[in-house]
Amino acid sequence: MIRLSIEHRTSYRYRLPVSLGVHRLMLRPRESRDVRLISNDVRVNPAATVTWAHDVFGNAIATAALQNWSDHLDICSTSEIELHAAAWPVFEIAAYAASYPFRYSDDEWIDLGSLAMPQYADPGGRLHSWARAFVRGDVTDTLSLLKDLSIGVSVWVSYQSRDDEGTQTPTGTLDRGWGSCRDFAVLFVEAVRSLGFGARIVSGYLYNPDNALAGSAGAGSTHAWAEVYVPGAGWITFDPTNRSVGGANLIPVAVARNIQQAVPVAGSFVGMTDAFLGMSVSVRVTSNGG
């Protein structure tokens, strides 16, 4: 177990005062067997009315309603968590799902729903063909297949940090041969979905105290990865950016069908077309011992 402090600051600056609209915040770490949330505090400047709800995936959503005109907007989320994820997890996969292909139960298939359906067009079946190349025979070990595919993403695609908004399409990432952590996650999720697996995008934080992992310039950063549903084991974490399995260095905030549903801060303003000066984001993830 390790105890971590997370500070996530998002700042917007405007050339002159603007009318700030409602902002949707996904900043509260998602509790699970591996993550215990000790505290979370979200502060908004200028002052806002903050209300909380859960979305369809069970993520905690804060809605900040701002009343005043302002030339700035600062949002700071601070959290304390305990991370219990094992560095080398063992997965108790159901016997019938240990080899691929396998069939989800009727209930699982219904409940997975769109999480098992590709979300991007695949012209000519290129993505499916790329993913299918990792299937080593008529019967393949399920976990080995998923590990190979996760590693295959980072072999095929070079990591490159991107500050611009949006995510590349899976085939676009294959064509370019480079991408950010969110591009890696989307490519992996769409590839496994094309093989019939249920999968979801995860956004959150990467704890990287030794600067040994990709996706962080310091001890911590925002990060994106994936989870695949395998009967018996449940949701298995894969970080294709770092070729890892399990959540030992990962603090989830949101799970989603599509990465656009897991944006940490989203909102709008009304003002002059040239009013927006810029946005900055800083994330610190530090250990408090444990």
CSV table of N, CA and C in Angstrom, one decimal, residues 36-191:
chain,number,residue,atom,x,y,z
A,36,ARG,N,-8.4,3.5,-2.3
A,36,ARG,CA,-9.2,4.1,-1.2
A,36,ARG,C,-9.1,5.6,-1.2
A,37,LEU,N,-10.2,6.3,-1.4
A,37,LEU,CA,-10.2,7.8,-1.3
A,37,LEU,C,-10.3,8.2,0.1
A,38,ILE,N,-9.3,9.0,0.6
A,38,ILE,CA,-9.3,9.5,1.9
A,38,ILE,C,-10.0,10.9,2.0
A,39,SER,N,-9.6,11.7,1.0
A,39,SER,CA,-10.2,13.0,0.9
A,39,SER,C,-10.1,13.6,-0.5
A,40,ASN,N,-11.1,14.5,-0.8
A,40,ASN,CA,-11.0,15.2,-2.1
A,40,ASN,C,-11.7,16.5,-1.9
A,41,ASP,N,-11.0,17.6,-2.4
A,41,ASP,CA,-11.5,18.9,-2.3
A,41,ASP,C,-11.4,19.6,-3.7
A,42,VAL,N,-12.4,20.2,-4.2
A,42,VAL,CA,-12.4,20.9,-5.4
A,42,VAL,C,-12.7,22.4,-5.2
A,43,ARG,N,-11.8,23.3,-5.6
A,43,ARG,CA,-12.0,24.7,-5.3
A,43,ARG,C,-12.0,25.4,-6.7
A,44,VAL,N,-12.9,26.4,-6.8
A,44,VAL,CA,-13.1,27.1,-8.1
A,44,VAL,C,-13.0,28.6,-7.8
A,45,ASN,N,-12.2,29.3,-8.6
A,45,ASN,CA,-12.0,30.8,-8.5
A,45,ASN,C,-12.2,31.4,-9.8
A,46,PRO,N,-13.2,32.3,-10.1
A,46,PRO,CA,-14.1,32.9,-9.1
A,46,PRO,C,-15.1,31.9,-8.5
A,47,ALA,N,-15.7,32.3,-7.4
A,47,ALA,CA,-16.6,31.4,-6.6
A,47,ALA,C,-17.7,30.8,-7.5
A,48,ALA,N,-17.9,29.5,-7.3
A,48,ALA,CA,-19.0,28.9,-8.1
A,48,ALA,C,-19.8,28.0,-7.2
A,49,THR,N,-21.0,27.7,-7.6
A,49,THR,CA,-21.9,26.8,-6.9
A,49,THR,C,-21.6,25.4,-7.5
A,50,VAL,N,-21.0,24.5,-6.7
A,50,VAL,CA,-20.6,23.2,-7.1
A,50,VAL,C,-21.6,22.1,-6.6
A,51,THR,N,-22.1,21.3,-7.5
A,51,THR,CA,-23.0,20.2,-7.2
A,51,THR,C,-22.4,18.9,-7.7
A,52,TRP,N,-22.8,17.8,-7.1
A,52,TRP,CA,-22.2,16.5,-7.5
A,52,TRP,C,-23.3,15.5,-7.9
A,53,ALA,N,-22.9,14.7,-8.8
A,53,ALA,CA,-23.8,13.6,-9.3
A,53,ALA,C,-22.9,12.5,-9.9
A,54,HIS,N,-23.5,11.3,-10.2
A,54,HIS,CA,-22.8,10.2,-10.8
A,54,HIS,C,-23.4,10.0,-12.2
A,55,ASP,N,-22.5,9.8,-13.2
A,55,ASP,CA,-22.9,9.6,-14.5
A,55,ASP,C,-23.3,8.1,-14.7
A,56,VAL,N,-23.6,7.7,-16.0
A,56,VAL,CA,-24.1,6.4,-16.2
A,56,VAL,C,-23.0,5.3,-15.9
A,57,PHE,N,-21.8,5.7,-15.9
A,57,PHE,CA,-20.7,4.8,-15.6
A,57,PHE,C,-20.3,4.8,-14.1
A,58,GLY,N,-21.0,5.6,-13.3
A,58,GLY,CA,-20.7,5.6,-11.9
A,58,GLY,C,-19.6,6.6,-11.5
A,59,ASN,N,-19.1,7.4,-12.5
A,59,ASN,CA,-18.1,8.4,-12.2
A,59,ASN,C,-18.7,9.6,-11.4
A,60,ALA,N,-17.9,10.1,-10.5
A,60,ALA,CA,-18.3,11.3,-9.8
A,60,ALA,C,-18.1,12.6,-10.6
A,61,ILE,N,-19.2,13.3,-10.9
A,61,ILE,CA,-19.2,14.5,-11.7
A,61,ILE,C,-19.5,15.7,-10.9
A,62,ALA,N,-18.6,16.7,-10.9
A,62,ALA,CA,-18.9,18.0,-10.3
A,62,ALA,C,-19.4,19.0,-11.4
A,63,THR,N,-20.4,19.7,-11.1
A,63,THR,CA,-20.9,20.8,-12.0
A,63,THR,C,-20.7,22.1,-11.3
A,64,ALA,N,-19.9,23.0,-11.9
A,64,ALA,CA,-19.6,24.3,-11.3
A,64,ALA,C,-20.3,25.3,-12.1
A,65,ALA,N,-21.3,26.0,-11.4
A,65,ALA,CA,-22.1,27.1,-12.0
A,65,ALA,C,-21.5,28.4,-11.6
A,66,LEU,N,-21.0,29.2,-12.5
A,66,LEU,CA,-20.3,30.5,-12.2
A,66,LEU,C,-21.3,31.6,-12.5
A,67,GLN,N,-21.3,32.6,-11.7
A,67,GLN,CA,-22.3,33.6,-11.8
A,67,GLN,C,-21.7,34.9,-12.3
A,68,ASN,N,-20.4,35.2,-12.1
A,68,ASN,CA,-19.8,36.5,-12.4
A,68,ASN,C,-19.0,36.5,-13.7
A,69,TRP,N,-18.8,37.7,-14.2
A,69,TRP,CA,-17.8,37.9,-15.3
A,69,TRP,C,-16.4,37.9,-14.7
A,70,SER,N,-15.5,37.3,-15.5
A,70,SER,CA,-14.1,37.3,-14.9
A,70,SER,C,-13.1,37.2,-16.1
A,71,ASP,N,-11.9,37.6,-15.8
A,71,ASP,CA,-10.8,37.4,-16.8
A,71,ASP,C,-10.0,36.2,-16.5
A,72,HIS,N,-10.4,35.4,-15.6
A,72,HIS,CA,-9.7,34.1,-15.3
A,72,HIS,C,-10.6,33.1,-14.7
A,73,LEU,N,-10.2,31.8,-14.8
A,73,LEU,CA,-10.9,30.7,-14.1
A,73,LEU,C,-9.8,29.7,-13.6
A,74,ASP,N,-9.8,29.5,-12.3
A,74,ASP,CA,-8.9,28.6,-11.7
A,74,ASP,C,-9.6,27.5,-11.0
A,75,ILE,N,-9.3,26.2,-11.4
A,75,ILE,CA,-9.9,25.0,-10.8
A,75,ILE,C,-8.8,24.2,-10.2
A,76,CYS,N,-8.9,23.9,-8.9
A,76,CYS,CA,-7.9,23.1,-8.2
A,76,CYS,C,-8.6,21.9,-7.5
A,77,SER,N,-8.1,20.7,-7.8
A,77,SER,CA,-8.6,19.5,-7.1
A,77,SER,C,-7.4,18.9,-6.3
A,78,THR,N,-7.6,18.7,-5.0
A,78,THR,CA,-6.6,18.0,-4.2
A,78,THR,C,-7.2,16.8,-3.6
A,79,SER,N,-6.5,15.7,-3.7
A,79,SER,CA,-7.0,14.4,-3.2
A,79,SER,C,-5.9,13.7,-2.4
A,80,GLU,N,-6.3,12.9,-1.5
A,80,GLU,CA,-5.5,12.0,-0.7
A,80,GLU,C,-6.0,10.6,-0.9
A,81,ILE,N,-5.2,9.6,-1.4
A,81,ILE,CA,-5.7,8.3,-1.6
A,81,ILE,C,-4.7,7.3,-1.1
A,82,GLU,N,-5.2,6.0,-0.9
A,82,GLU,CA,-4.3,4.9,-0.7
A,82,GLU,C,-4.4,4.0,-1.9
A,83,LEU,N,-3.3,3.6,-2.4
A,83,LEU,CA,-3.2,2.7,-3.6
A,83,LEU,C,-2.8,1.4,-3.2
A,84,HIS,N,-3.6,0.4,-3.4
A,84,HIS,CA,-3.4,-1.0,-2.9
A,84,HIS,C,-3.1,-2.0,-4.1
A,85,ALA,N,-3.0,-1.5,-5.3
A,85,ALA,CA,-2.9,-2.4,-6.5
A,85,ALA,C,-1.5,-3.1,-6.4
A,86,ALA,N,-1.6,-4.4,-6.8
A,86,ALA,CA,-0.4,-5.3,-6.8
A,86,ALA,C,0.4,-5.0,-8.0
A,87,ALA,N,1.8,-5.0,-7.8
A,87,ALA,CA,2.7,-4.8,-8.9
A,87,ALA,C,2.6,-5.9,-9.9
A,88,TRP,N,2.4,-7.2,-9.5
A,88,TRP,CA,2.3,-8.3,-10.3
A,88,TRP,C,1.0,-9.1,-10.1
A,89,PRO,N,-0.1,-8.6,-10.5
A,89,PRO,CA,-1.4,-9.2,-10.2
A,89,PRO,C,-1.6,-10.6,-10.9
A,90,VAL,N,-2.3,-11.4,-10.2
A,90,VAL,CA,-2.7,-12.7,-10.8
A,90,VAL,C,-4.2,-12.7,-11.0
A,91,PHE,N,-4.6,-13.1,-12.2
A,91,PHE,CA,-6.0,-13.0,-12.6
A,91,PHE,C,-6.6,-14.4,-12.7
A,92,GLU,N,-7.7,-14.6,-11.9
A,92,GLU,CA,-8.5,-15.8,-11.9
A,92,GLU,C,-9.5,-15.9,-13.0
A,93,ILE,N,-9.1,-16.1,-14.2
A,93,ILE,CA,-9.9,-16.1,-15.4
A,93,ILE,C,-10.8,-17.4,-15.4
A,94,ALA,N,-12.1,-17.2,-15.7
A,94,ALA,CA,-13.0,-18.4,-15.8
A,94,ALA,C,-12.5,-19.4,-16.8
A,95,ALA,N,-12.6,-20.7,-16.5
A,95,ALA,CA,-12.1,-21.7,-17.4
A,95,ALA,C,-12.5,-21.6,-18.8
A,96,TYR,N,-13.8,-21.2,-19.0
A,96,TYR,CA,-14.3,-21.2,-20.4
A,96,TYR,C,-13.8,-20.0,-21.1
A,97,ALA,N,-13.2,-19.0,-20.4
A,97,ALA,CA,-12.7,-17.8,-21.1
A,97,ALA,C,-11.2,-17.7,-21.1
A,98,ALA,N,-10.5,-18.8,-20.6
A,98,ALA,CA,-9.1,-18.8,-20.6
A,98,ALA,C,-8.4,-18.8,-22.0
A,99,SER,N,-9.2,-19.4,-22.9
A,99,SER,CA,-8.7,-19.4,-24.3
A,99,SER,C,-9.6,-18.6,-25.2
A,100,TYR,N,-9.0,-17.9,-26.2
A,100,TYR,CA,-9.7,-17.2,-27.2
A,100,TYR,C,-9.8,-18.0,-28.5
A,101,PRO,N,-11.0,-17.9,-29.1
A,101,PRO,CA,-12.2,-17.2,-28.8
A,101,PRO,C,-13.0,-17.9,-27.8
A,102,PHE,N,-13.8,-17.1,-27.0
A,102,PHE,CA,-14.8,-17.6,-26.1
A,102,PHE,C,-16.0,-16.7,-26.2
A,103,ARG,N,-17.1,-17.1,-25.6
A,103,ARG,CA,-18.4,-16.4,-25.7
A,103,ARG,C,-18.8,-15.9,-24.3
A,104,TYR,N,-19.0,-14.6,-24.2
A,104,TYR,CA,-19.6,-14.0,-23.0
A,104,TYR,C,-21.0,-14.6,-22.8
A,105,SER,N,-21.4,-14.7,-21.5
A,105,SER,CA,-22.7,-15.1,-21.2
A,105,SER,C,-23.7,-14.1,-21.8
A,106,ASP,N,-25.0,-14.5,-21.9
A,106,ASP,CA,-26.0,-13.6,-22.4
A,106,ASP,C,-26.1,-12.3,-21.6
A,107,ASP,N,-26.1,-12.5,-20.3
A,107,ASP,CA,-26.2,-11.3,-19.4
A,107,ASP,C,-25.0,-10.4,-19.6
A,108,GLU,N,-23.8,-11.0,-19.6
A,108,GLU,CA,-22.6,-10.2,-19.8
A,108,GLU,C,-22.6,-9.4,-21.1
A,109,TRP,N,-23.1,-10.1,-22.2
A,109,TRP,CA,-23.1,-9.5,-23.5
A,109,TRP,C,-24.1,-8.3,-23.5
A,110,ILE,N,-25.3,-8.5,-22.8
A,110,ILE,CA,-26.2,-7.4,-22.8
A,110,ILE,C,-25.7,-6.2,-21.9
A,111,ASP,N,-25.1,-6.5,-20.8
A,111,ASP,CA,-24.6,-5.5,-19.9
A,111,ASP,C,-23.4,-4.7,-20.5
A,112,LEU,N,-22.5,-5.4,-21.2
A,112,LEU,CA,-21.4,-4.8,-21.9
A,112,LEU,C,-21.9,-3.8,-23.0
A,113,GLY,N,-22.9,-4.3,-23.7
A,113,GLY,CA,-23.5,-3.4,-24.7
A,113,GLY,C,-22.5,-2.7,-25.6
A,114,SER,N,-22.6,-1.4,-25.6
A,114,SER,CA,-21.7,-0.6,-26.5
A,114,SER,C,-20.3,-0.6,-26.1
A,115,LEU,N,-19.9,-1.1,-24.9
A,115,LEU,CA,-18.5,-1.3,-24.6
A,115,LEU,C,-17.8,-2.4,-25.4
A,116,ALA,N,-18.6,-3.2,-26.0
A,116,ALA,CA,-18.1,-4.2,-26.9
A,116,ALA,C,-18.2,-3.9,-28.4
A,117,MET,N,-18.7,-2.7,-28.7
A,117,MET,CA,-18.9,-2.3,-30.1
A,117,MET,C,-17.9,-1.2,-30.4
A,118,PRO,N,-17.2,-1.4,-31.6
A,118,PRO,CA,-16.2,-0.3,-32.0
A,118,PRO,C,-16.9,1.0,-32.2
A,119,GLN,N,-16.2,2.1,-31.8
A,119,GLN,CA,-16.7,3.4,-31.9
A,119,GLN,C,-16.2,4.2,-33.1
A,120,TYR,N,-15.3,3.7,-33.8
A,120,TYR,CA,-14.7,4.4,-34.9
A,120,TYR,C,-14.8,3.5,-36.2
A,121,ALA,N,-15.0,4.2,-37.3
A,121,ALA,CA,-15.0,3.5,-38.6
A,121,ALA,C,-13.7,2.8,-38.9
A,122,ASP,N,-13.8,1.7,-39.5
A,122,ASP,CA,-12.6,0.9,-39.9
A,122,ASP,C,-12.6,0.6,-41.4
A,123,PRO,N,-12.2,1.6,-42.2
A,123,PRO,CA,-12.3,1.4,-43.6
A,123,PRO,C,-11.5,0.2,-44.1
A,124,GLY,N,-12.2,-0.7,-44.8
A,124,GLY,CA,-11.4,-1.9,-45.3
A,124,GLY,C,-11.0,-2.9,-44.3
A,125,GLY,N,-11.5,-2.7,-43.0
A,125,GLY,CA,-11.2,-3.6,-42.0
A,125,GLY,C,-9.7,-3.6,-41.6
A,126,ARG,N,-9.0,-2.5,-41.8
A,126,ARG,CA,-7.6,-2.4,-41.5
A,126,ARG,C,-7.3,-2.7,-40.0
A,127,LEU,N,-8.0,-2.0,-39.2
A,127,LEU,CA,-7.7,-2.2,-37.7
A,127,LEU,C,-8.0,-3.6,-37.3
A,128,HIS,N,-9.1,-4.2,-37.8
A,128,HIS,CA,-9.4,-5.6,-37.4
A,128,HIS,C,-8.3,-6.5,-37.9
A,129,SER,N,-7.8,-6.3,-39.1
A,129,SER,CA,-6.7,-7.1,-39.6
A,129,SER,C,-5.4,-7.0,-38.8
A,130,TRP,N,-5.2,-5.8,-38.4
A,130,TRP,CA,-4.0,-5.5,-37.5
A,130,TRP,C,-4.1,-6.2,-36.2
A,131,ALA,N,-5.3,-6.2,-35.6
A,131,ALA,CA,-5.5,-6.8,-34.3
A,131,ALA,C,-5.5,-8.3,-34.5
A,132,ARG,N,-6.1,-8.8,-35.5
A,132,ARG,CA,-6.2,-10.3,-35.8
A,132,ARG,C,-4.9,-10.9,-35.9
A,133,ALA,N,-3.9,-10.1,-36.4
A,133,ALA,CA,-2.5,-10.7,-36.5
A,133,ALA,C,-1.9,-11.1,-35.2
A,134,PHE,N,-2.4,-10.7,-34.1
A,134,PHE,CA,-1.9,-11.1,-32.8
A,134,PHE,C,-2.5,-12.4,-32.3
A,135,VAL,N,-3.5,-12.9,-33.0
A,135,VAL,CA,-4.1,-14.2,-32.6
A,135,VAL,C,-3.3,-15.3,-33.3
A,136,ARG,N,-2.7,-16.1,-32.4
A,136,ARG,CA,-1.6,-17.0,-32.9
A,136,ARG,C,-2.1,-18.3,-33.4
A,137,GLY,N,-3.4,-18.6,-33.3
A,137,GLY,CA,-3.9,-19.8,-33.8
A,137,GLY,C,-5.4,-19.9,-33.6
A,138,ASP,N,-5.9,-21.1,-34.0
A,138,ASP,CA,-7.4,-21.3,-33.8
A,138,ASP,C,-7.8,-21.1,-32.3
A,139,VAL,N,-6.9,-21.5,-31.4
A,139,VAL,CA,-7.1,-21.3,-30.0
A,139,VAL,C,-5.9,-20.6,-29.4
A,140,THR,N,-6.1,-19.5,-28.7
A,140,THR,CA,-5.0,-18.7,-28.2
A,140,THR,C,-5.3,-18.4,-26.7
A,141,ASP,N,-4.3,-18.4,-25.9
A,141,ASP,CA,-4.4,-18.0,-24.5
A,141,ASP,C,-4.9,-16.5,-24.4
A,142,THR,N,-6.1,-16.3,-23.7
A,142,THR,CA,-6.7,-15.0,-23.7
A,142,THR,C,-5.8,-13.9,-23.2
A,143,LEU,N,-5.3,-14.2,-22.0
A,143,LEU,CA,-4.5,-13.2,-21.3
A,143,LEU,C,-3.2,-12.8,-22.2
A,144,SER,N,-2.6,-13.9,-22.7
A,144,SER,CA,-1.4,-13.7,-23.6
A,144,SER,C,-1.8,-12.8,-24.8
A,145,LEU,N,-2.9,-13.1,-25.4
A,145,LEU,CA,-3.4,-12.3,-26.5
A,145,LEU,C,-3.5,-10.8,-26.2
A,146,LEU,N,-4.1,-10.6,-25.1
A,146,LEU,CA,-4.3,-9.2,-24.7
A,146,LEU,C,-3.0,-8.5,-24.3
A,147,LYS,N,-2.1,-9.2,-23.6
A,147,LYS,CA,-0.8,-8.6,-23.3
A,147,LYS,C,0.0,-8.4,-24.6
A,148,ASP,N,-0.1,-9.3,-25.6
A,148,ASP,CA,0.7,-9.1,-26.8
A,148,ASP,C,0.1,-7.9,-27.6
A,149,LEU,N,-1.2,-7.7,-27.6
A,149,LEU,CA,-1.8,-6.6,-28.3
A,149,LEU,C,-1.4,-5.3,-27.6
A,150,SER,N,-1.4,-5.3,-26.3
A,150,SER,CA,-1.0,-4.1,-25.6
A,150,SER,C,0.4,-3.7,-25.9
A,151,ILE,N,1.3,-4.7,-25.9
A,151,ILE,CA,2.7,-4.4,-26.2
A,151,ILE,C,2.8,-4.0,-27.7
A,152,GLY,N,2.0,-4.7,-28.5
A,152,GLY,CA,2.1,-4.4,-29.9
A,152,GLY,C,1.8,-3.0,-30.3
A,153,VAL,N,0.9,-2.3,-29.5
A,153,VAL,CA,0.6,-0.9,-29.7
A,153,VAL,C,1.9,-0.1,-29.5
A,154,SER,N,2.6,-0.3,-28.5
A,154,SER,CA,3.8,0.5,-28.2
A,154,SER,C,5.0,0.1,-29.1
A,155,VAL,N,4.9,-1.1,-29.7
A,155,VAL,CA,5.9,-1.5,-30.7
A,155,VAL,C,5.7,-0.8,-32.0
A,156,TRP,N,4.4,-0.7,-32.4
A,156,TRP,CA,4.0,-0.1,-33.7
A,156,TRP,C,4.0,1.4,-33.6
A,157,VAL,N,3.7,2.0,-32.5
A,157,VAL,CA,3.5,3.4,-32.4
A,157,VAL,C,4.5,4.0,-31.4
A,158,SER,N,5.1,5.1,-31.7
A,158,SER,CA,6.1,5.8,-30.9
A,158,SER,C,5.3,6.8,-30.0
A,159,TYR,N,5.7,6.8,-28.7
A,159,TYR,CA,5.0,7.8,-27.8
A,159,TYR,C,5.5,9.2,-28.1
A,160,GLN,N,4.5,10.1,-28.1
A,160,GLN,CA,4.8,11.6,-28.3
A,160,GLN,C,3.8,12.3,-27.6
A,161,SER,N,4.2,13.2,-26.6
A,161,SER,CA,3.2,14.0,-25.9
A,161,SER,C,2.6,15.0,-26.8
A,162,ARG,N,1.3,15.2,-26.6
A,162,ARG,CA,0.5,16.2,-27.4
A,162,ARG,C,-0.3,17.0,-26.4
A,163,ASP,N,-0.2,18.4,-26.6
A,163,ASP,CA,-0.9,19.3,-25.7
A,163,ASP,C,-2.2,19.7,-26.4
A,164,ASP,N,-2.4,19.5,-27.7
A,164,ASP,CA,-3.6,19.9,-28.4
A,164,ASP,C,-4.8,19.0,-28.0
A,165,GLU,N,-6.0,19.5,-28.1
A,165,GLU,CA,-7.2,18.8,-27.7
A,165,GLU,C,-7.5,17.7,-28.7
A,166,GLY,N,-8.3,16.7,-28.3
A,166,GLY,CA,-8.8,15.7,-29.2
A,166,GLY,C,-7.9,14.5,-29.2
A,167,THR,N,-8.4,13.5,-29.9
A,167,THR,CA,-7.7,12.2,-30.0
A,167,THR,C,-7.7,11.7,-31.4
A,168,GLN,N,-6.6,11.1,-31.8
A,168,GLN,CA,-6.5,10.6,-33.2
A,168,GLN,C,-7.4,9.4,-33.3
A,169,THR,N,-7.8,9.1,-34.5
A,169,THR,CA,-8.6,7.9,-34.8
A,169,THR,C,-7.6,6.7,-34.7
A,170,PRO,N,-8.1,5.5,-34.4
A,170,PRO,CA,-7.2,4.3,-34.3
A,170,PRO,C,-6.4,4.1,-35.6
A,171,THR,N,-7.0,4.2,-36.8
A,171,THR,CA,-6.3,4.0,-38.0
A,171,THR,C,-5.4,5.2,-38.3
A,172,GLY,N,-5.8,6.4,-37.8
A,172,GLY,CA,-4.9,7.5,-38.0
A,172,GLY,C,-3.6,7.3,-37.2
A,173,THR,N,-3.7,6.8,-36.0
A,173,THR,CA,-2.5,6.5,-35.2
A,173,THR,C,-1.7,5.4,-35.8
A,174,LEU,N,-2.3,4.4,-36.4
A,174,LEU,CA,-1.5,3.4,-37.1
A,174,LEU,C,-0.7,4.0,-38.3
A,175,ASP,N,-1.4,4.9,-39.0
A,175,ASP,CA,-0.8,5.5,-40.2
A,175,ASP,C,0.3,6.5,-39.8
A,176,ARG,N,0.1,7.3,-38.7
A,176,ARG,CA,1.2,8.2,-38.3
A,176,ARG,C,2.3,7.5,-37.6
A,177,GLY,N,2.0,6.5,-36.9
A,177,GLY,CA,3.1,5.8,-36.2
A,177,GLY,C,3.6,6.5,-34.9
A,178,TRP,N,2.8,7.4,-34.4
A,178,TRP,CA,3.1,8.1,-33.2
A,178,TRP,C,1.8,8.5,-32.5
A,179,GLY,N,1.8,8.8,-31.2
A,179,GLY,CA,0.6,9.2,-30.5
A,179,GLY,C,0.9,9.5,-29.1
A,180,SER,N,-0.1,10.0,-28.4
A,180,SER,CA,0.0,10.3,-26.9
A,180,SER,C,-0.6,9.1,-26.2
A,181,CYS,N,-0.7,9.1,-24.9
A,181,CYS,CA,-1.2,8.0,-24.1
A,181,CYS,C,-2.7,7.8,-24.5
A,182,ARG,N,-3.4,8.9,-24.7
A,182,ARG,CA,-4.9,8.7,-25.0
A,182,ARG,C,-5.0,8.1,-26.4
A,183,ASP,N,-4.1,8.4,-27.4
A,183,ASP,CA,-4.1,7.7,-28.7
A,183,ASP,C,-3.8,6.2,-28.5
A,184,PHE,N,-2.8,5.9,-27.7
A,184,PHE,CA,-2.5,4.5,-27.4
A,184,PHE,C,-3.7,3.8,-26.8
A,185,ALA,N,-4.4,4.4,-25.8
A,185,ALA,CA,-5.5,3.7,-25.2
A,185,ALA,C,-6.7,3.5,-26.1
A,186,VAL,N,-7.0,4.5,-27.0
A,186,VAL,CA,-8.1,4.4,-27.9
A,186,VAL,C,-7.7,3.3,-29.0
A,187,LEU,N,-6.5,3.3,-29.4
A,187,LEU,CA,-6.1,2.2,-30.4
A,187,LEU,C,-6.3,0.8,-29.8
A,188,PHE,N,-5.8,0.6,-28.6
A,188,PHE,CA,-5.9,-0.7,-27.9
A,188,PHE,C,-7.3,-1.1,-27.7
A,189,VAL,N,-8.1,-0.2,-27.2
A,189,VAL,CA,-9.5,-0.5,-26.9
A,189,VAL,C,-10.3,-0.8,-28.2
A,190,GLU,N,-10.1,-0.1,-29.2
A,190,GLU,CA,-10.8,-0.4,-30.5
A,190,GLU,C,-10.3,-1.7,-31.1
A,191,ALA,N,-9.0,-2.0,-30.9
A,191,ALA,CA,-8.5,-3.2,-31.5
A,191,ALA,C,-9.1,-4.4,-30.8
